[in-house]
Amino acid sequence: MKNVIVGQSGGPTAVINSSLLGVYKTAKDRGADIVYGLVHGIKGLLDRDMVDLSTQVKNDLDMDLLKRTPSSFLGSCRYKLPDIKGNESTYEEIFKILKEYEIYAFFYIGGNDSMDTIKKLSDYGEKIKSPIRFMGVPKTIDNDLAITDHTPGYGSAAKYIAATTKEIIRDGLVYDYPVVSVIELMGRNAGWLTAATALAAGEDCEGVDMIFLPERIFDLDKFLDKVGELYKQKRSVVIAVSEGVKVADGRYVCELADHVDYVDAFGHKQLAGTARFLAGKVAEKYGVKTRAIELSSLQRCAAHITSRIDVTEAFNTGGSAVKAAFEGMSGQVITLKRVSEDPYMCITESADVHFIANVEKKVPDEWINKDGTNILEPLVHYIRPLIQSEITPLWVDGLPRHLILQK
Ligand code: F6P
């Protein structure tokens, strides 16, 4: 038997199911017997909660739908496996289950936290000389994975963000009096998503006025002074700010308004409310009309506006992981390498999971302007190819159709 297993983990993206399809289809094409899907990631394995993917994806139409379905088809988790040392019984149990299901290769689609799971499983597998191969398939809208040029999921989120920012800028210009709009973007401690708002600028759009990334310390007084200068010069001021911006004492800006209570298994605080807090400060200081626009989950589930490049690369990274595992590779994560700028082209390679798990890749300092209020052209140049072309949803009764897990 050559069974494989695949799980999805961490925050979803609009194209994470294209990677799932890449794993499923490639494994089947290469002779896998059963391709199991883990329900809610590694937790599904521990709970023996899995599905035979051939009962879910039955024909070409299902494949087309899966590719166009946002969020994680199998369900996700934010579950941290314990350290191997002192917790061998957890790993004995996992490997017992893998043996029971006759698993030949294990694929995990996730970001830097989720790659911790691949790292621990492949380390333990190596220790007990297990023949099972463990491969990571990269995904995250945050684009903060080390080594890879970018991560599947980022391009579609960036496309949605840039398109929505253009629309917000138009809306802001509608009245004959000033409006200050603050848009809040996800991305935790990396500013890649927020930087994508810069792509709104073009011959039909003036672009955002300021961009604040978490890579630079946020100074509230300077921010308010700059807004004060701007709204006197122009009717509509639009500012993009990362959910992860921090003030000099290390607190997140959103924590200045509210205490953050929720912390996930990887120790990440739930970040939200930055735009509301800043818009409130602007209104308080200048008495001007403000809007706080938190894109929140919209930016990661907008499957009606995915980038074709992103969908293709998501599928390819899944497929490459299977190919690599079937050729004997383990303990690696598939990466993308940009081999040509014009025309844009990326190829897949792989990297040792130890260099990727739990590591956050930030926006390089030289791509941010001196006073930390905007990004520079090379960053726009880096992002632009990733948002190109579209995949059209399959519309039914006026709405995009999705594929739903049947259990
Ligand atoms: O990791 C991706 C991400 O979308 C981050 O940008 C964001 O901070 C986080 O997930 C939100 O996660 P959750 O869905 O657990 O609230």
Short mmCIF file of C-alpha atoms and ligand atoms in Angstrom, two decimals:
data_model
loop_
_atom_site.label_atom_id
_atom_site.label_comp_id
_atom_site.label_asym_id
_atom_site.label_seq_id
_atom_site.Cartn_x
_atom_site.Cartn_y
_atom_site.Cartn_z
CA MET A 1 0.00 0.00 0.00
CA LYS A 2 1.17 3.52 -0.80
CA ASN A 3 -1.16 5.74 1.24
CA VAL A 4 -0.47 9.37 1.85
CA ILE A 5 -1.91 11.87 4.25
CA VAL A 6 -2.33 15.62 3.97
CA GLY A 7 -3.39 18.29 6.46
CA GLN A 8 -3.96 22.04 6.46
CA SER A 9 -2.84 24.14 9.40
CA GLY A 10 -2.79 27.75 10.64
CA GLY A 11 -4.65 30.69 9.15
CA PRO A 12 -6.30 29.91 5.81
CA THR A 13 -5.75 31.57 2.44
CA ALA A 14 -7.85 31.90 -0.71
CA VAL A 15 -5.65 29.34 -2.50
CA ILE A 16 -4.73 26.82 0.21
CA ASN A 17 -7.11 24.33 -1.42
CA SER A 18 -5.18 24.59 -4.68
CA SER A 19 -2.20 23.20 -2.74
CA LEU A 20 -4.43 20.47 -1.35
CA LEU A 21 -5.49 19.66 -4.89
CA GLY A 22 -1.82 19.70 -5.99
CA VAL A 23 -1.00 17.09 -3.33
CA TYR A 24 -4.09 14.99 -4.04
CA LYS A 25 -3.86 14.96 -7.82
CA THR A 26 -0.10 14.45 -8.00
CA ALA A 27 -0.19 11.66 -5.41
CA LYS A 28 -2.96 9.91 -7.36
CA ASP A 29 -1.15 10.42 -10.68
CA ARG A 30 1.98 8.91 -9.12
CA GLY A 31 0.22 5.79 -7.90
CA ALA A 32 -0.89 6.56 -4.34
CA ASP A 33 -3.63 4.25 -3.13
CA ILE A 34 -5.55 6.26 -0.56
CA VAL A 35 -4.98 9.98 -0.02
CA TYR A 36 -6.27 10.78 3.44
CA GLY A 37 -7.20 14.33 4.42
CA LEU A 38 -6.72 15.25 8.08
CA VAL A 39 -9.71 17.08 9.53
CA HIS A 40 -8.35 20.05 11.50
CA GLY A 41 -4.71 19.31 10.82
CA ILE A 42 -2.57 17.29 13.21
CA LYS A 43 -5.43 17.23 15.72
CA GLY A 44 -7.34 15.15 13.17
CA LEU A 45 -4.56 12.60 13.24
CA LEU A 46 -4.54 12.34 17.02
CA ASP A 47 -8.35 12.02 16.96
CA ARG A 48 -8.25 9.63 13.96
CA ASP A 49 -10.49 12.14 12.20
CA MET A 50 -9.68 11.85 8.51
CA VAL A 51 -11.39 11.41 5.18
CA ASP A 52 -10.49 9.53 2.02
CA LEU A 53 -10.15 12.46 -0.37
CA SER A 54 -11.44 10.43 -3.32
CA THR A 55 -14.86 10.43 -1.61
CA GLN A 56 -14.74 14.24 -1.56
CA VAL A 57 -13.16 15.13 -4.87
CA LYS A 58 -14.96 12.82 -7.25
CA ASN A 59 -14.55 14.37 -10.67
CA ASP A 60 -13.08 17.25 -12.67
CA LEU A 61 -15.86 19.60 -11.60
CA ASP A 62 -15.07 18.94 -7.92
CA MET A 63 -11.40 19.71 -8.67
CA ASP A 64 -12.39 22.99 -10.31
CA LEU A 65 -14.57 23.85 -7.34
CA LEU A 66 -11.93 22.89 -4.76
CA LYS A 67 -9.48 25.23 -6.45
CA ARG A 68 -12.02 28.06 -6.15
CA THR A 69 -13.05 27.37 -2.55
CA PRO A 70 -11.56 29.69 0.07
CA SER A 71 -10.49 28.76 3.59
CA SER A 72 -9.14 25.32 4.47
CA PHE A 73 -11.38 22.64 2.92
CA LEU A 74 -10.33 20.11 5.57
CA GLY A 75 -10.47 22.55 8.47
CA SER A 76 -7.41 23.89 10.23
CA CYS A 77 -5.86 24.08 13.68
CA ARG A 78 -3.39 26.12 15.65
CA TYR A 79 -1.95 23.19 17.54
CA LYS A 80 1.63 23.01 18.76
CA LEU A 81 3.07 19.54 19.16
CA PRO A 82 5.00 19.22 22.43
CA ASP A 83 8.80 18.99 22.40
CA ILE A 84 9.90 15.46 21.63
CA LYS A 85 12.04 15.22 24.74
CA GLY A 86 9.84 14.22 27.65
CA ASN A 87 6.80 13.65 25.42
CA GLU A 88 7.82 10.53 23.52
CA SER A 89 4.43 8.91 24.19
CA THR A 90 2.68 11.53 21.96
CA TYR A 91 5.03 10.68 19.11
CA GLU A 92 4.73 6.94 19.69
CA GLU A 93 0.97 7.36 19.38
CA ILE A 94 1.27 9.44 16.18
CA PHE A 95 3.60 6.95 14.54
CA LYS A 96 1.37 4.07 15.66
CA ILE A 97 -1.58 5.71 13.89
CA LEU A 98 0.51 6.40 10.77
CA LYS A 99 1.53 2.73 10.70
CA GLU A 100 -2.06 1.61 11.20
CA TYR A 101 -3.13 3.64 8.13
CA GLU A 102 -0.07 2.39 6.19
CA ILE A 103 1.13 5.93 5.52
CA TYR A 104 4.02 6.32 3.13
CA ALA A 105 4.23 10.12 3.10
CA PHE A 106 2.82 12.97 5.19
CA PHE A 107 2.19 16.47 3.80
CA TYR A 108 1.38 19.53 5.85
CA ILE A 109 0.24 22.76 4.22
CA GLY A 110 1.03 25.67 6.51
CA GLY A 111 3.12 28.63 7.59
CA ASN A 112 6.09 28.97 9.94
CA ASP A 113 4.20 27.70 13.01
CA SER A 114 2.80 24.72 11.12
CA MET A 115 6.26 23.82 9.83
CA ASP A 116 7.16 23.20 13.48
CA THR A 117 4.93 20.11 13.17
CA ILE A 118 6.85 18.85 10.12
CA LYS A 119 10.12 19.55 11.91
CA LYS A 120 9.15 17.56 15.00
CA LEU A 121 7.61 14.67 13.07
CA SER A 122 10.56 14.33 10.72
CA ASP A 123 13.03 14.61 13.62
CA TYR A 124 11.23 11.88 15.51
CA GLY A 125 10.87 9.78 12.35
CA GLU A 126 14.60 10.02 11.80
CA LYS A 127 15.27 9.08 15.42
CA ILE A 128 13.26 5.87 15.18
CA LYS A 129 14.40 5.25 11.58
CA SER A 130 10.85 5.42 10.22
CA PRO A 131 10.57 5.16 6.43
CA ILE A 132 7.71 7.72 6.36
CA ARG A 133 8.51 10.94 4.48
CA PHE A 134 7.40 14.30 5.92
CA MET A 135 7.11 17.31 3.65
CA GLY A 136 5.98 20.89 4.21
CA VAL A 137 3.91 22.77 1.64
CA PRO A 138 4.20 26.54 2.22
CA LYS A 139 1.20 28.83 2.62
CA THR A 140 0.43 32.04 4.42
CA ILE A 141 -1.05 35.36 3.45
CA ASP A 142 1.56 36.92 5.76
CA ASN A 143 4.38 36.04 3.30
CA ASP A 144 6.76 35.73 6.25
CA LEU A 145 8.38 32.36 5.51
CA ALA A 146 12.17 32.29 5.29
CA ILE A 147 14.07 31.24 2.15
CA THR A 148 11.13 31.11 -0.27
CA ASP A 149 10.73 34.12 -2.60
CA HIS A 150 7.13 34.39 -1.41
CA THR A 151 4.39 32.14 -0.09
CA PRO A 152 1.31 30.84 -1.88
CA GLY A 153 -1.68 32.77 -0.53
CA TYR A 154 0.16 36.08 -0.42
CA GLY A 155 -0.41 37.04 -4.07
CA SER A 156 -4.19 36.63 -3.86
CA ALA A 157 -4.40 38.50 -0.55
CA ALA A 158 -2.23 41.27 -2.04
CA LYS A 159 -4.50 41.43 -5.10
CA TYR A 160 -7.61 41.75 -2.94
CA ILE A 161 -5.93 44.36 -0.74
CA ALA A 162 -4.71 46.48 -3.67
CA ALA A 163 -8.10 46.30 -5.45
CA THR A 164 -10.04 47.08 -2.27
CA THR A 165 -7.69 49.94 -1.40
CA LYS A 166 -8.38 51.48 -4.83
CA GLU A 167 -12.09 51.29 -4.11
CA ILE A 168 -11.68 52.77 -0.62
CA ILE A 169 -9.66 55.66 -2.08
CA ARG A 170 -12.47 56.39 -4.59
CA ASP A 171 -15.08 56.24 -1.86
CA GLY A 172 -13.06 58.60 0.33
CA LEU A 173 -13.19 61.30 -2.33
CA VAL A 174 -16.96 61.41 -2.55
CA TYR A 175 -17.70 64.33 -0.22
CA ASP A 176 -16.56 67.94 -0.32
CA TYR A 177 -15.23 67.77 3.24
CA PRO A 178 -12.25 65.88 4.71
CA VAL A 179 -12.38 62.20 5.58
CA VAL A 180 -9.47 60.29 7.11
CA SER A 181 -9.65 56.55 6.46
CA VAL A 182 -7.38 54.10 8.28
CA ILE A 183 -7.14 50.62 6.74
CA GLU A 184 -5.83 47.80 8.95
CA LEU A 185 -4.11 44.81 7.37
CA MET A 186 -3.15 41.43 8.78
CA GLY A 187 0.36 39.99 8.72
CA ARG A 188 1.29 39.96 12.38
CA ASN A 189 4.91 41.09 12.76
CA ALA A 190 5.62 41.36 9.03
CA GLY A 191 4.41 44.17 6.80
CA TRP A 192 4.14 42.38 3.44
CA LEU A 193 0.34 42.55 3.30
CA THR A 194 0.21 46.19 4.33
CA ALA A 195 2.80 47.02 1.67
CA ALA A 196 0.40 45.66 -0.97
CA THR A 197 -1.81 48.74 -0.48
CA ALA A 198 0.89 50.64 -2.42
CA LEU A 199 -0.15 48.79 -5.58
CA ALA A 200 -3.41 50.76 -5.64
CA ALA A 201 -1.54 53.77 -7.03
CA GLY A 202 -1.65 54.20 -10.80
CA GLU A 203 -2.90 56.47 -13.53
CA ASP A 204 -6.49 56.22 -12.28
CA CYS A 205 -5.69 56.31 -8.54
CA GLU A 206 -3.61 58.63 -6.36
CA GLY A 207 -2.74 55.79 -3.96
CA VAL A 208 -2.57 55.75 -0.18
CA ASP A 209 -0.99 58.66 1.68
CA MET A 210 0.99 56.74 4.28
CA ILE A 211 1.89 53.12 5.02
CA PHE A 212 3.00 51.92 8.45
CA LEU A 213 4.67 48.53 8.76
CA PRO A 214 5.52 46.63 11.96
CA GLU A 215 9.18 46.57 10.91
CA ARG A 216 9.44 50.17 12.23
CA ILE A 217 8.52 51.48 15.68
CA PHE A 218 5.22 53.37 15.58
CA ASP A 219 5.20 56.89 17.04
CA LEU A 220 1.65 58.02 17.79
CA ASP A 221 2.48 61.75 18.07
CA LYS A 222 4.36 61.78 14.78
CA PHE A 223 1.48 59.90 13.15
CA LEU A 224 -1.04 62.48 14.36
CA ASP A 225 1.17 65.38 13.24
CA LYS A 226 1.49 63.90 9.74
CA VAL A 227 -2.27 63.30 9.49
CA GLY A 228 -2.82 66.90 10.62
CA GLU A 229 -0.59 68.19 7.79
CA LEU A 230 -2.22 65.92 5.21
CA TYR A 231 -5.90 66.54 5.82
CA LYS A 232 -5.37 70.30 5.53
CA GLN A 233 -3.92 69.77 2.04
CA LYS A 234 -6.37 67.23 0.66
CA ARG A 235 -9.97 66.16 1.11
CA SER A 236 -9.40 62.47 1.55
CA VAL A 237 -6.52 60.94 3.48
CA VAL A 238 -6.08 57.17 3.33
CA ILE A 239 -3.58 55.44 5.61
CA ALA A 240 -2.62 51.75 5.66
CA VAL A 241 -1.43 50.28 8.93
CA SER A 242 -0.35 46.79 9.94
CA GLU A 243 -2.22 45.05 12.73
CA GLY A 244 1.22 44.34 14.23
CA VAL A 245 2.59 47.89 14.61
CA LYS A 246 4.17 48.43 18.01
CA VAL A 247 5.10 51.50 20.04
CA ALA A 248 8.59 51.99 21.49
CA ASP A 249 7.88 50.11 24.73
CA GLY A 250 7.02 46.95 22.75
CA ARG A 251 3.25 47.07 23.11
CA TYR A 252 1.09 46.57 20.04
CA VAL A 253 -0.85 49.73 19.13
CA CYS A 254 -4.07 47.73 19.45
CA GLU A 255 -3.10 47.01 23.06
CA LEU A 256 -3.14 50.74 23.82
CA ALA A 257 -6.91 50.60 23.47
CA ASP A 258 -7.74 47.21 24.94
CA HIS A 259 -5.95 44.52 26.85
CA VAL A 260 -5.43 41.56 24.48
CA ASP A 261 -6.66 38.44 26.25
CA TYR A 262 -6.61 35.80 23.54
CA VAL A 263 -3.24 34.14 22.88
CA ASP A 264 -2.96 31.06 20.62
CA ALA A 265 -0.90 27.87 21.15
CA PHE A 266 2.14 29.48 19.54
CA GLY A 267 1.96 32.46 21.90
CA HIS A 268 0.53 34.90 19.32
CA LYS A 269 -1.77 37.58 20.65
CA GLN A 270 -4.94 38.19 18.68
CA LEU A 271 -4.35 41.51 16.95
CA ALA A 272 -7.31 43.69 16.03
CA GLY A 273 -8.54 47.21 16.66
CA THR A 274 -5.47 49.16 15.50
CA ALA A 275 -7.40 51.11 12.85
CA ARG A 276 -10.27 51.84 15.23
CA PHE A 277 -7.84 53.11 17.87
CA LEU A 278 -5.93 55.35 15.43
CA ALA A 279 -9.07 56.69 13.73
CA GLY A 280 -10.42 57.51 17.19
CA LYS A 281 -7.24 59.43 18.04
CA VAL A 282 -7.46 61.41 14.78
CA ALA A 283 -11.13 62.27 15.40
CA GLU A 284 -10.34 63.24 18.99
CA LYS A 285 -7.46 65.53 18.02
CA TYR A 286 -8.85 67.15 14.87
CA GLY A 287 -12.62 66.65 15.03
CA VAL A 288 -12.48 65.36 11.48
CA LYS A 289 -14.64 62.56 10.02
CA THR A 290 -12.79 59.24 10.14
CA ARG A 291 -13.30 55.66 9.06
CA ALA A 292 -11.62 52.60 10.52
CA ILE A 293 -11.55 49.75 7.98
CA GLU A 294 -10.28 46.44 9.30
CA LEU A 295 -9.93 44.05 6.36
CA SER A 296 -9.61 41.14 8.79
CA SER A 297 -10.56 37.76 7.30
CA LEU A 298 -11.80 39.36 4.03
CA GLN A 299 -8.21 39.59 2.81
CA ARG A 300 -7.58 35.88 3.23
CA CYS A 301 -10.87 34.41 2.01
CA ALA A 302 -11.59 36.50 -1.08
CA ALA A 303 -11.64 33.60 -3.54
CA HIS A 304 -13.65 35.68 -6.03
CA ILE A 305 -10.51 37.70 -6.78
CA THR A 306 -7.60 35.28 -6.64
CA SER A 307 -4.41 35.74 -8.61
CA ARG A 308 -3.95 33.09 -11.31
CA ILE A 309 -0.20 33.12 -10.66
CA ASP A 310 -0.91 32.38 -7.00
CA VAL A 311 -3.38 29.58 -7.72
CA THR A 312 -0.90 27.96 -10.11
CA GLU A 313 2.01 28.24 -7.68
CA ALA A 314 -0.11 26.92 -4.79
CA PHE A 315 -0.99 23.86 -6.89
CA ASN A 316 2.63 23.43 -8.00
CA THR A 317 4.07 23.57 -4.48
CA GLY A 318 1.66 20.80 -3.43
CA GLY A 319 2.60 18.74 -6.48
CA SER A 320 6.33 19.33 -5.97
CA ALA A 321 6.10 18.18 -2.36
CA VAL A 322 4.61 14.87 -3.51
CA LYS A 323 7.19 14.45 -6.25
CA ALA A 324 10.01 15.13 -3.76
CA ALA A 325 8.62 12.75 -1.14
CA PHE A 326 8.10 9.99 -3.71
CA GLU A 327 11.72 10.45 -4.74
CA GLY A 328 12.83 9.90 -1.13
CA MET A 329 12.99 13.40 0.35
CA SER A 330 11.86 14.15 3.93
CA GLY A 331 12.13 16.96 6.49
CA GLN A 332 11.96 19.60 3.74
CA VAL A 333 9.66 22.46 2.76
CA ILE A 334 8.99 23.35 -0.86
CA THR A 335 10.18 26.87 -1.69
CA LEU A 336 9.73 29.20 -4.65
CA LYS A 337 12.73 30.70 -6.40
CA ARG A 338 12.30 33.68 -8.74
CA VAL A 339 14.43 32.84 -11.74
CA SER A 340 13.25 35.60 -14.04
CA GLU A 341 11.82 39.09 -13.48
CA ASP A 342 10.61 39.82 -17.00
CA PRO A 343 8.81 37.67 -17.81
CA TYR A 344 8.20 36.73 -14.18
CA MET A 345 8.94 33.09 -13.44
CA CYS A 346 9.41 31.06 -10.29
CA ILE A 347 10.56 27.48 -9.99
CA THR A 348 10.13 25.18 -7.00
CA GLU A 349 13.03 24.05 -4.86
CA SER A 350 13.15 22.79 -1.29
CA ALA A 351 14.80 23.75 1.98
CA ASP A 352 15.48 22.05 5.30
CA VAL A 353 12.46 22.58 7.56
CA HIS A 354 14.77 23.56 10.45
CA PHE A 355 15.53 26.83 8.62
CA ILE A 356 11.86 27.65 8.13
CA ALA A 357 9.89 26.45 11.17
CA ASN A 358 9.14 29.26 13.64
CA VAL A 359 11.19 31.83 11.67
CA GLU A 360 9.55 35.13 10.59
CA LYS A 361 10.82 36.87 7.46
CA LYS A 362 10.32 40.64 7.66
CA VAL A 363 10.22 43.33 4.98
CA PRO A 364 13.86 44.41 4.38
CA ASP A 365 14.70 47.81 5.82
CA GLU A 366 15.92 49.13 2.47
CA TRP A 367 12.40 48.70 1.04
CA ILE A 368 10.90 51.13 3.57
CA ASN A 369 11.31 54.93 3.34
CA LYS A 370 13.49 56.82 5.79
CA ASP A 371 10.81 58.06 8.17
CA GLY A 372 8.86 54.77 8.04
CA THR A 373 5.73 56.31 6.51
CA ASN A 374 5.80 54.53 3.15
CA ILE A 375 7.40 51.76 1.14
CA LEU A 376 9.81 52.08 -1.77
CA GLU A 377 9.53 51.11 -5.45
CA PRO A 378 11.57 47.84 -5.28
CA LEU A 379 8.93 46.40 -2.95
CA VAL A 380 6.13 47.31 -5.40
CA HIS A 381 8.22 45.72 -8.15
CA TYR A 382 8.57 42.55 -6.04
CA ILE A 383 4.82 42.28 -5.35
CA ARG A 384 3.36 43.27 -8.73
CA PRO A 385 3.95 39.96 -10.63
CA LEU A 386 2.30 38.02 -7.83
CA ILE A 387 -1.14 39.58 -8.38
CA GLN A 388 -1.34 38.99 -12.13
CA SER A 389 -4.30 37.38 -13.94
CA GLU A 390 -7.43 35.94 -12.45
CA ILE A 391 -9.27 32.69 -11.88
CA THR A 392 -12.99 33.17 -12.40
CA PRO A 393 -15.32 31.61 -9.83
CA LEU A 394 -17.98 29.17 -10.99
CA TRP A 395 -21.06 31.32 -10.48
CA VAL A 396 -24.31 29.66 -9.43
CA ASP A 397 -27.42 31.71 -8.80
CA GLY A 398 -25.35 34.87 -8.77
CA LEU A 399 -22.77 33.65 -6.25
CA PRO A 400 -19.45 31.77 -6.35
CA ARG A 401 -19.94 28.03 -5.80
CA HIS A 402 -17.70 26.23 -3.26
CA LEU A 403 -16.88 22.58 -2.53
CA ILE A 404 -17.89 21.56 0.99
CA LEU A 405 -16.43 18.72 3.07
CA GLN A 406 -18.96 15.85 3.31
CA LYS A 407 -18.71 13.79 6.48
O1 F6P B 1 -1.19 33.67 10.07
C1 F6P B 1 -2.02 34.31 9.21
C2 F6P B 1 -2.93 35.28 9.89
O2 F6P B 1 -3.92 35.59 8.96
C3 F6P B 1 -2.27 36.54 10.45
O3 F6P B 1 -2.06 37.53 9.51
C4 F6P B 1 -3.25 36.96 11.50
O4 F6P B 1 -2.65 37.73 12.51
C5 F6P B 1 -3.68 35.65 12.03
O5 F6P B 1 -3.58 34.72 10.99
C6 F6P B 1 -5.09 35.62 12.56
O6 F6P B 1 -5.32 34.34 12.98
P1 F6P B 1 -6.64 33.76 13.56
O7 F6P B 1 -7.45 33.29 12.41
O8 F6P B 1 -6.19 32.64 14.42
O9 F6P B 1 -7.31 34.87 14.31
#
